[in-house]
CSV table of C-alpha atoms and ligand atoms in Angstrom, one decimal:
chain,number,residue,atom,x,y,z
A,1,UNK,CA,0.0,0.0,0.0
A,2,UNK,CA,1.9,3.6,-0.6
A,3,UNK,CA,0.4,6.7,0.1
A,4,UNK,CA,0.3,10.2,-0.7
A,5,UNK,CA,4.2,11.8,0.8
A,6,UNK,CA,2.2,14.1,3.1
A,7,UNK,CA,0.1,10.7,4.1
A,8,UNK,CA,2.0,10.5,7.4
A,9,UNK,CA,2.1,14.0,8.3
A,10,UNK,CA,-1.4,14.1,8.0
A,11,UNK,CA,-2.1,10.9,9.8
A,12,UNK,CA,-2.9,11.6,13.3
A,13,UNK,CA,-5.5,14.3,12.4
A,14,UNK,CA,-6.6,12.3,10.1
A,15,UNK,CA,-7.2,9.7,13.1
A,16,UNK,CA,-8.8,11.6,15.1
A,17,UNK,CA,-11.4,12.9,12.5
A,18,UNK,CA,-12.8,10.1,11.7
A,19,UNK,CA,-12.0,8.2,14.7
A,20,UNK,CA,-11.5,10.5,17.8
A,21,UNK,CA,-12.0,7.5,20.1
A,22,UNK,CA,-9.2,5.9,18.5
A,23,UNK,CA,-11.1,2.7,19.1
A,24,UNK,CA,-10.3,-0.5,17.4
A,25,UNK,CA,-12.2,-1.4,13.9
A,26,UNK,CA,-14.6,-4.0,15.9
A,27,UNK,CA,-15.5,-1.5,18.0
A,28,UNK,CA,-16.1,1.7,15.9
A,29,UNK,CA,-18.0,-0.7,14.1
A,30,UNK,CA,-20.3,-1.5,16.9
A,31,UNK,CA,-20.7,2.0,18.5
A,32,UNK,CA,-24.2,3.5,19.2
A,33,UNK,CA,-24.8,6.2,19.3
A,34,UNK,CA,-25.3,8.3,22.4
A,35,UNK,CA,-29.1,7.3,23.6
A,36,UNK,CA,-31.0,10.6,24.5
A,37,UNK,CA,-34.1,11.2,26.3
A,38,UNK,CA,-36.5,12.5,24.0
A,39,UNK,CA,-40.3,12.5,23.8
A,40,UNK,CA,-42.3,9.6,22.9
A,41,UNK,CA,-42.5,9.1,19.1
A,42,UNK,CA,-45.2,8.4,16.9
A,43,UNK,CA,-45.8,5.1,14.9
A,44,UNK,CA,-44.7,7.2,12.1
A,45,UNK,CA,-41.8,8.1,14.0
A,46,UNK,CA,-40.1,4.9,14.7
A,47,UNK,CA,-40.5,3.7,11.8
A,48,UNK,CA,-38.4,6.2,10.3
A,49,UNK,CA,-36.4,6.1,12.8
A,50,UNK,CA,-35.4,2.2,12.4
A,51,UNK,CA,-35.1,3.0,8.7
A,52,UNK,CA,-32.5,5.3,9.2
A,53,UNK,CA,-30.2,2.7,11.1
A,54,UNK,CA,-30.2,0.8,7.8
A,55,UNK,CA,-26.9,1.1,6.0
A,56,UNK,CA,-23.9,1.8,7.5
A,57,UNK,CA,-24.8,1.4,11.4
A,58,UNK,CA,-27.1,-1.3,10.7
A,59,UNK,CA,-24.4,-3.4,8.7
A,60,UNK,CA,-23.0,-2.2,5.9
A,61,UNK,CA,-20.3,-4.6,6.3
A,62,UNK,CA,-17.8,-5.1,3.1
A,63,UNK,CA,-16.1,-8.5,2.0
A,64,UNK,CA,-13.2,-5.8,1.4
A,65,UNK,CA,-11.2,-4.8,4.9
A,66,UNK,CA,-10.0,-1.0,4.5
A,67,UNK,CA,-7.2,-0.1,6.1
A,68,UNK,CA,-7.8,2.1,9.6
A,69,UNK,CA,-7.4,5.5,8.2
A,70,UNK,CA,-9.2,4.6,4.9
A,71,UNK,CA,-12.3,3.5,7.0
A,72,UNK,CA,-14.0,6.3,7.3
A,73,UNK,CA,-13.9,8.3,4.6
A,74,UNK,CA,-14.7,4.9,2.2
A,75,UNK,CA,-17.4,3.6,3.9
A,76,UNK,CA,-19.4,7.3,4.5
A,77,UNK,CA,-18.5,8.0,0.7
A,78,UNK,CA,-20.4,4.8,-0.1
A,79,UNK,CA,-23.2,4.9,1.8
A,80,UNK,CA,-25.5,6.9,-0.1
A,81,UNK,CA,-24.9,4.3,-3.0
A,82,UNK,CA,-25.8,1.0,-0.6
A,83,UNK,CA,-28.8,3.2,1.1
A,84,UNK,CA,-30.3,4.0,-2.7
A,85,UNK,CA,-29.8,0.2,-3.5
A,86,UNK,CA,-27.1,0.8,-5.9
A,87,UNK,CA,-24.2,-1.6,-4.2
A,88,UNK,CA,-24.1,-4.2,-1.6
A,89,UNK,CA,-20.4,-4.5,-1.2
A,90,UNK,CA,-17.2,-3.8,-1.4
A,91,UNK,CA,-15.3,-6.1,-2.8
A,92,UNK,CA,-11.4,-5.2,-3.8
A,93,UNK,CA,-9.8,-2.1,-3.9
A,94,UNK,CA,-8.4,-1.7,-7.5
A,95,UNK,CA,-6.2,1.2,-7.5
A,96,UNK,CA,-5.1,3.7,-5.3
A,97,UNK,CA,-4.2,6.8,-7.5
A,98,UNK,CA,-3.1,9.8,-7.1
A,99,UNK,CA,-6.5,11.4,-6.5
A,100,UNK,CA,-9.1,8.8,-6.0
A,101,UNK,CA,-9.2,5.2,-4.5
A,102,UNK,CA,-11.3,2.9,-7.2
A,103,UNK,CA,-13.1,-0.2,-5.5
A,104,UNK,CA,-14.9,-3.0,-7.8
A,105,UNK,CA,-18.3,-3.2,-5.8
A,106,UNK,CA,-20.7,-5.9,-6.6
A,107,UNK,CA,-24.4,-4.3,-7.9
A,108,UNK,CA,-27.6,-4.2,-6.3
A,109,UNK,CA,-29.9,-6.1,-9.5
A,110,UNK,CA,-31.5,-3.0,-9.6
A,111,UNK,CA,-28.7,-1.7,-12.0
A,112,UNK,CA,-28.6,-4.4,-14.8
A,113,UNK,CA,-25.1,-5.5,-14.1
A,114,UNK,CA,-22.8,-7.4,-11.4
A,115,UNK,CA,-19.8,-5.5,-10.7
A,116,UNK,CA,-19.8,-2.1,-10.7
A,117,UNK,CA,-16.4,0.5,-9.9
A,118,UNK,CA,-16.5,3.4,-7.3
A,119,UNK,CA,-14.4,5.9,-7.3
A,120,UNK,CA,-13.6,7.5,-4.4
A,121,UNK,CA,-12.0,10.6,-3.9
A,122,UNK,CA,-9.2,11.1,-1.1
A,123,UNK,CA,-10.4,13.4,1.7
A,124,UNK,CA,-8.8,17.3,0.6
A,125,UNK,CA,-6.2,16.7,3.2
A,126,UNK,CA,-4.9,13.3,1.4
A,127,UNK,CA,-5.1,14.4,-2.5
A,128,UNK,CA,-2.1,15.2,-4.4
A,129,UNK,CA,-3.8,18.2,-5.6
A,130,UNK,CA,-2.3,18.5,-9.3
A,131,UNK,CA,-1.7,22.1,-10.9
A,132,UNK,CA,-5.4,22.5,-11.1
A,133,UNK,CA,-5.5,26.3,-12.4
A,134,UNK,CA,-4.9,25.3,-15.8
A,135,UNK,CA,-7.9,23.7,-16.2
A,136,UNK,CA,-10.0,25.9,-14.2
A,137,UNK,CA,-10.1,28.6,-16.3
A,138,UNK,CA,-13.2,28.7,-18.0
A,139,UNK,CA,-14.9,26.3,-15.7
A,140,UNK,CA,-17.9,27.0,-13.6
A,141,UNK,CA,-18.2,25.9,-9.9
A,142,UNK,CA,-20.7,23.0,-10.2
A,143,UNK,CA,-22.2,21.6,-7.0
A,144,UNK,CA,-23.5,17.6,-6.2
A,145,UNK,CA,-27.0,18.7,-6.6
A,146,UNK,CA,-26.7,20.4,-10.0
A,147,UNK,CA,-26.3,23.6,-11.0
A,148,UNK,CA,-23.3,25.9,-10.4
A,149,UNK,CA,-22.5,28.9,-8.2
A,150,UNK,CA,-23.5,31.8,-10.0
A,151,UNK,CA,-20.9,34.4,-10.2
A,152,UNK,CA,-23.3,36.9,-8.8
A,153,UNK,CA,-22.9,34.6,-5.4
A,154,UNK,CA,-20.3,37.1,-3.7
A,155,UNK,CA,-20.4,34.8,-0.5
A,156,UNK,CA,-19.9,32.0,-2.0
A,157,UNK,CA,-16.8,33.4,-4.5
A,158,UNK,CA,-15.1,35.4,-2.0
A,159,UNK,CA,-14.9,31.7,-0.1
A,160,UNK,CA,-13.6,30.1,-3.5
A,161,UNK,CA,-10.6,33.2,-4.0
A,162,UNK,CA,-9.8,33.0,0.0
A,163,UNK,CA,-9.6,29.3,-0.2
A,164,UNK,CA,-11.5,28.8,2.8
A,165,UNK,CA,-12.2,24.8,4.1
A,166,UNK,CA,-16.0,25.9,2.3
A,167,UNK,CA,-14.6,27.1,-0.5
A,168,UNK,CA,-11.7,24.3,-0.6
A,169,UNK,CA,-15.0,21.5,-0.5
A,170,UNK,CA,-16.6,23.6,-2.9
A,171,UNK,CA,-13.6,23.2,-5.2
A,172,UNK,CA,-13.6,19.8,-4.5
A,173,UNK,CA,-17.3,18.6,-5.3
A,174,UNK,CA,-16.9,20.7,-8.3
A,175,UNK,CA,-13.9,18.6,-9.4
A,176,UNK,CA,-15.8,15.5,-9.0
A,177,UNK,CA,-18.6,16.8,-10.8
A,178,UNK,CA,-17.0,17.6,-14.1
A,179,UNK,CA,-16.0,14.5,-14.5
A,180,UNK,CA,-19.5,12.8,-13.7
A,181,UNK,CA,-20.8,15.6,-16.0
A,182,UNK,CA,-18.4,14.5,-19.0
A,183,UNK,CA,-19.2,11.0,-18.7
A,184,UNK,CA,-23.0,11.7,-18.5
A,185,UNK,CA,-22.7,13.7,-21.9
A,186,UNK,CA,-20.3,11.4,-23.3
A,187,UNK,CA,-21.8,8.2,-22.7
A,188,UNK,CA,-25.0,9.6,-24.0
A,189,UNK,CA,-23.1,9.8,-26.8
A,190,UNK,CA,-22.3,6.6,-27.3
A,191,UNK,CA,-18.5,7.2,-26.6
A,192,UNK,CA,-16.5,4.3,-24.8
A,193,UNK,CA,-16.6,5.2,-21.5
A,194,UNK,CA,-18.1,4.0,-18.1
A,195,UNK,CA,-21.6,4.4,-17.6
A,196,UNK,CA,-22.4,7.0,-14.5
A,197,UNK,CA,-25.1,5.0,-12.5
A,198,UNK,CA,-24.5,8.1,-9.3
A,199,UNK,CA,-22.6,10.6,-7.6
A,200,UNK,CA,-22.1,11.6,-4.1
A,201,UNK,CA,-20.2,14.6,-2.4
A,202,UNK,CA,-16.8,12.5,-2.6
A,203,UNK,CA,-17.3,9.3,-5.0
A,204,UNK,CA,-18.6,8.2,-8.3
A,205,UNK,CA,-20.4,5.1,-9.1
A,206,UNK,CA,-19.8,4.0,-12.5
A,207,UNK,CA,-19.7,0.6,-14.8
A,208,UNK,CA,-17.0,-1.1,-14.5
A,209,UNK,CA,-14.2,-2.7,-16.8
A,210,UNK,CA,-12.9,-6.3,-15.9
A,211,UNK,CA,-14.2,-9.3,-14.2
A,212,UNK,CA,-14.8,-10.6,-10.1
A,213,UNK,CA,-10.8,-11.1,-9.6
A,214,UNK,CA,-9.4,-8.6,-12.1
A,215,UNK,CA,-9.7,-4.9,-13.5
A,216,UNK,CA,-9.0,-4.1,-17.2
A,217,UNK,CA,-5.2,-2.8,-17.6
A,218,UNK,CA,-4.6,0.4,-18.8
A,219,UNK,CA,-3.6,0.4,-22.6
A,220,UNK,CA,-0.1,1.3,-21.6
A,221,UNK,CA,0.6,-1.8,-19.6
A,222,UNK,CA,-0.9,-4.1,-22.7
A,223,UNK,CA,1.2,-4.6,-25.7
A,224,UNK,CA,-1.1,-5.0,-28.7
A,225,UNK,CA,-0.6,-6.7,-32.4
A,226,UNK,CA,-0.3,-4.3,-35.3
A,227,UNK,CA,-4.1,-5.5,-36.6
A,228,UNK,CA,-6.0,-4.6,-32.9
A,229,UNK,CA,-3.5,-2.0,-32.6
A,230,UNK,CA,-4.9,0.1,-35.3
A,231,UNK,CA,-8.9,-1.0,-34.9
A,232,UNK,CA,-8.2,0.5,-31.5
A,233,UNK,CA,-6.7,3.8,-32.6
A,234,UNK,CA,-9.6,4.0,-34.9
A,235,UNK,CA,-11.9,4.4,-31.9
A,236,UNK,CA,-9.9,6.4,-29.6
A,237,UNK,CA,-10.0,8.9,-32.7
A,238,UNK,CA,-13.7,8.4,-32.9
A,239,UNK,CA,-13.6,9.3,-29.4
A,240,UNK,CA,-11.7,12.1,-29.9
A,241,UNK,CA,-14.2,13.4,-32.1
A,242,UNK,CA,-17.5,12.8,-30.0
A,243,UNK,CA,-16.0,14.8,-27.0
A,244,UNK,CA,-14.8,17.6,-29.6
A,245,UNK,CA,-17.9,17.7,-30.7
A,246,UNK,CA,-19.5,17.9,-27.3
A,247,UNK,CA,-16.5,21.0,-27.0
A,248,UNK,CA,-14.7,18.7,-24.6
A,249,UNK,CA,-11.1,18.0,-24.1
A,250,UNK,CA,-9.7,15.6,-21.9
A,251,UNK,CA,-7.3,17.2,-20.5
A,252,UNK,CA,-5.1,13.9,-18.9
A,253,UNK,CA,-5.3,11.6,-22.3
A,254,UNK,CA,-2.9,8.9,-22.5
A,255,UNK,CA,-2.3,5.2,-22.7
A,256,UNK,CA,-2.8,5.6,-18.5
A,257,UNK,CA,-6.2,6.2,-19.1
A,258,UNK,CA,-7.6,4.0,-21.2
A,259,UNK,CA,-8.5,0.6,-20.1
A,260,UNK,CA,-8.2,-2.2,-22.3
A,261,UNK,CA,-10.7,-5.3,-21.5
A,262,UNK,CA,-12.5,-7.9,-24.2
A,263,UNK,CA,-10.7,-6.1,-27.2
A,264,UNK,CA,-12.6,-2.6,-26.7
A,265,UNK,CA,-11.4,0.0,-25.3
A,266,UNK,CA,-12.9,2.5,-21.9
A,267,UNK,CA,-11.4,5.6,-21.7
A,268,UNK,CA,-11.6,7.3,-18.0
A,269,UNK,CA,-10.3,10.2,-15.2
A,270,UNK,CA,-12.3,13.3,-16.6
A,271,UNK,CA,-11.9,15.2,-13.6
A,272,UNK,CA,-9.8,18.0,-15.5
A,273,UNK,CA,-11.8,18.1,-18.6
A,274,UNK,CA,-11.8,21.5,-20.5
A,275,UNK,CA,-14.3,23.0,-22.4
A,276,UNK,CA,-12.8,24.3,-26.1
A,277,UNK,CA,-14.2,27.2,-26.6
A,278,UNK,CA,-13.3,29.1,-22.8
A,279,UNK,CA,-10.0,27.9,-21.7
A,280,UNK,CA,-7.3,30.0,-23.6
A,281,UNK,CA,-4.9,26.8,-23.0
A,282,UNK,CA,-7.4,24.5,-25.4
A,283,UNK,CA,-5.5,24.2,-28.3
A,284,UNK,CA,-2.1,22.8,-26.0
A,285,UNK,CA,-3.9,21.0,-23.9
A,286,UNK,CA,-5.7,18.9,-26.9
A,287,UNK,CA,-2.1,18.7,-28.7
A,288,UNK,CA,-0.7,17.1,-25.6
A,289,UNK,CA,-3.6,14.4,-25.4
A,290,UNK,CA,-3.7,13.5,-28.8
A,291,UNK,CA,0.9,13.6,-28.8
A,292,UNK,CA,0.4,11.3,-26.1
A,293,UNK,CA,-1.8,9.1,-27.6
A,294,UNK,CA,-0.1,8.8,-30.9
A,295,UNK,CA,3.0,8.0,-28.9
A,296,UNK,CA,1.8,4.7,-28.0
A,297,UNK,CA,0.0,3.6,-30.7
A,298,UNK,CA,3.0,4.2,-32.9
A,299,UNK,CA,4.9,1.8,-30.4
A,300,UNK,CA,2.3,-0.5,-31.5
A,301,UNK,CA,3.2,-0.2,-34.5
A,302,UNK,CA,0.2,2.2,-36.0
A,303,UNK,CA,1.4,4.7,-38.3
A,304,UNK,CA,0.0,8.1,-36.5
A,305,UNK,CA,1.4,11.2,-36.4
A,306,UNK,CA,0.3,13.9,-32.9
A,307,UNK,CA,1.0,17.0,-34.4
A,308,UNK,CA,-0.9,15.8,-38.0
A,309,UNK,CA,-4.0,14.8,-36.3
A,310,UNK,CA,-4.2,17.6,-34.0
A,311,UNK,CA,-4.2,20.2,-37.1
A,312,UNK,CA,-7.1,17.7,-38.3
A,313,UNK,CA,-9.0,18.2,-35.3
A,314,UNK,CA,-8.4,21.6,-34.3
A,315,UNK,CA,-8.9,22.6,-37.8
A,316,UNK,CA,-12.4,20.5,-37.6
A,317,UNK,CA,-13.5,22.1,-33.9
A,318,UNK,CA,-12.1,25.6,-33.6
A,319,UNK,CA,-15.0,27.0,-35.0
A,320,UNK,CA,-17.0,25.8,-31.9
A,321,UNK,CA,-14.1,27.5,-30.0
A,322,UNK,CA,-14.7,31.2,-29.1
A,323,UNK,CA,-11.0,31.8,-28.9
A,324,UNK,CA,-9.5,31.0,-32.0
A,325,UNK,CA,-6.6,32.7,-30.9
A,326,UNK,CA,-5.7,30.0,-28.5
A,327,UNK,CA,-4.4,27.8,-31.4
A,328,UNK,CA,-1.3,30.4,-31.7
A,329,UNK,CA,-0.8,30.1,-28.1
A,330,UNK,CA,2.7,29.3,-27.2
A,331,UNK,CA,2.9,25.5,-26.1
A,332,UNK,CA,5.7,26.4,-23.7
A,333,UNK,CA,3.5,26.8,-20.6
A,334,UNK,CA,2.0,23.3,-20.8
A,335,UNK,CA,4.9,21.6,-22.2
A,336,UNK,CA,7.2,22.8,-18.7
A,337,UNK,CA,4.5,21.1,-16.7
B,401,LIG,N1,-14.5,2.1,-14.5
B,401,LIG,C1,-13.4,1.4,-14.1
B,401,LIG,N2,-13.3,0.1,-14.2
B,401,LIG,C2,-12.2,-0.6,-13.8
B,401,LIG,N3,-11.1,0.0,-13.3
B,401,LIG,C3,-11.1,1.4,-13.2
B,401,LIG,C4,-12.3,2.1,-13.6
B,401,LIG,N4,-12.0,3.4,-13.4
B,401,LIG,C5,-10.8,3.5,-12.9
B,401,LIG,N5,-10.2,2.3,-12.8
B,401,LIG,C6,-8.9,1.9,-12.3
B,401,LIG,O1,-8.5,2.8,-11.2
B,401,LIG,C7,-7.4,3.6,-11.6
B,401,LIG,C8,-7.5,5.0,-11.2
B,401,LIG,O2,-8.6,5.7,-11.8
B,401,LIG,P1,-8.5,7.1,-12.3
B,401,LIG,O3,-7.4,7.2,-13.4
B,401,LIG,O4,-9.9,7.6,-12.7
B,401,LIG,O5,-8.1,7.9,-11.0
B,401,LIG,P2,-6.9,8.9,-10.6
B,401,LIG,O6,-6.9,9.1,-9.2
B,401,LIG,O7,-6.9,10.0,-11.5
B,401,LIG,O8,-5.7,7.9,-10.9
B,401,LIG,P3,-4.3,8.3,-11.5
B,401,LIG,O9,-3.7,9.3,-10.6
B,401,LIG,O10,-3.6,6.9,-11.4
B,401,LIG,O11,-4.5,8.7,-12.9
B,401,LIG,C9,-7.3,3.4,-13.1
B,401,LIG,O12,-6.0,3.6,-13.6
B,401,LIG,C10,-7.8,2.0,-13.3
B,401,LIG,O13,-6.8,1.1,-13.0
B,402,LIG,MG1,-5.9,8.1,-14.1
């Protein structure tokens, strides 16, 4: 297990968030809440209240053991997804990444499938937060229950500039919300990507690639004969050309991202998605995604070229982008990062 570098530093108030007891698992797991004198409750009234011990208190216990400090924030990301009926388990953690912990959970029926992946992200405290401001410009602030801030909000902004803890969860919901957003519109779309099934303040419930005991590799850990190589590059440009044409860019494209299961391919991580036509950076940002992807698929023996097919597509899409300028931008900035 490896963890973020400032993991340890963070540890003990990590602890004592989500555990100030500092009990053992058994025991959290077993502890009642405080029992209060209150009035006597209606019919009506206890039967909510026994409803509401459902879930988490009343056994939402998961085949997978998390670790102590992973406890907490895992299991109260979740919950919302086993109280709607979405999952009942957890079953294997399949990646820790730099921003998110992704767990193959097996599906309530409800959802037409078995196994489906959540993605949970790491508590603000525990992300590597990546240069983010790059892809931020241009982007509104969109919150779990729809809808963004509106600029008018001066509360709400003057939290967001002043980076107060509101404003840094703001941030953060708003993060996890583009990418549920961009996987809405693109799987709508009928691009190759996970379907969204739900989002909660810090996860995403989505389909997931690969079977009970394994997840699909990414593309860049698969090494891929010259025929399949170039069927595959086929639909990662198809792809390219339903998010263009939906004004999206990826933003973190690469053979990283891009799972590789039954011969098709899922593309995934939208967190940073840009939109084309309001982030000056566009034009470098889609150069870098497609470079990258041409990269591979020319070790695989495609014949591709990044800088021919990004004059394709940026020649094909500026138009829907209100800054045409951005396609002289100097590629300097984003090529130092
Ligand atoms: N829908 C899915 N089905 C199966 N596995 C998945 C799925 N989504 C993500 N994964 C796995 O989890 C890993 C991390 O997911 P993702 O790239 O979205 O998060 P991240 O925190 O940005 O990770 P990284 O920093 O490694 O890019 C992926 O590389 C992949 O192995
Ligand atoms: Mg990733």
């Amino acid at each position: 297990m490896s963890f973020d570098s400032g993991y340890d530093d963070h540890y003990e108030a990590y602890e004592s968030y989500f555990d100030p007891m500092k009990t053992d698992r058994q025991a959290r797991r077993k502890r009642k809440p405080k029992v209060k004198h209150q009035p006597k409750k209606s019919h009506e009234q206890i039967v909510e209240a026994i409803a509401d011990t459902q879930g988490l208190e009343g056994g939402f216990e998961t085949t997978y053991v998390p670790g102590l400090f992973e406890e907490g924030w895992l299991l109260s990301a979740l919950r919302s997804f086993y109280d709607q009926a979405l999952i009942t388990d957890v079953l294997a953690r399949v990646r820790g990444g730099k921003e998110a912990n992704v767990y193959r959970c097996a599906a309530h029926p409800t959802t037409g499938v078995t196994l489906v992946a959540a993605k949970v992200y790491r508590p603000r405290m525990f992300r590597n937060l990546r240069n983010d401001k790059l892809y931020r410009e241009g982007r509104q602030i969109l919150r779990v229950e729809g809808g963004a801030v509106k600029e008018n909000d001066r509360r709400t902004m003057r939290a967001l500039d002043q980076g107060s803890a509101y404003g840094s969860e703001l941030a953060h919901t708003s993060w996890l919300m583009h990418e549920y957003r961009a996987l809405e519109t693109l799987y709508m779309a009928g691009a190759a990507v996970p379907r969204p099934i739900a989002v909660s303040e810090n996860a995403i419930l989505m389909g997931y690639a690969g079977d009970g005991s394994l997840a699909a590799p990414a593309l860049s850990d698969v090494a891929l004969d010259v025929d399949e190589a170039r069927s595959l590059y086929d639909e990662v440009v198809r792809n390219l050309h339903i998010m263009l044409r939906h004004r999206i860019i990826h933003g973190d494209l690469s053979a990283y991202n891009i799972l590789y299961w039954d011969d098709r391919v899922t593309i995934i991580d939208f967190p940073q998605v840009v939109d084309i036509g309001s982030n000056r950076q566009a034009a470098n940002i889609l150069h870098r995604d497609v470079v990258r992807v041409c990269e591979y698929f020319s070790e695989q023996g495609v014949d591709c070229d990044g800088d021919v097919l990004f004059e394709r597509l940026w020649r094909r899409y500026k138009a829907t982008s209100s800054r045409e300028d951005a396609a002289d931008a100097s590629r300097a900035e984003i090529d130092e990062e």
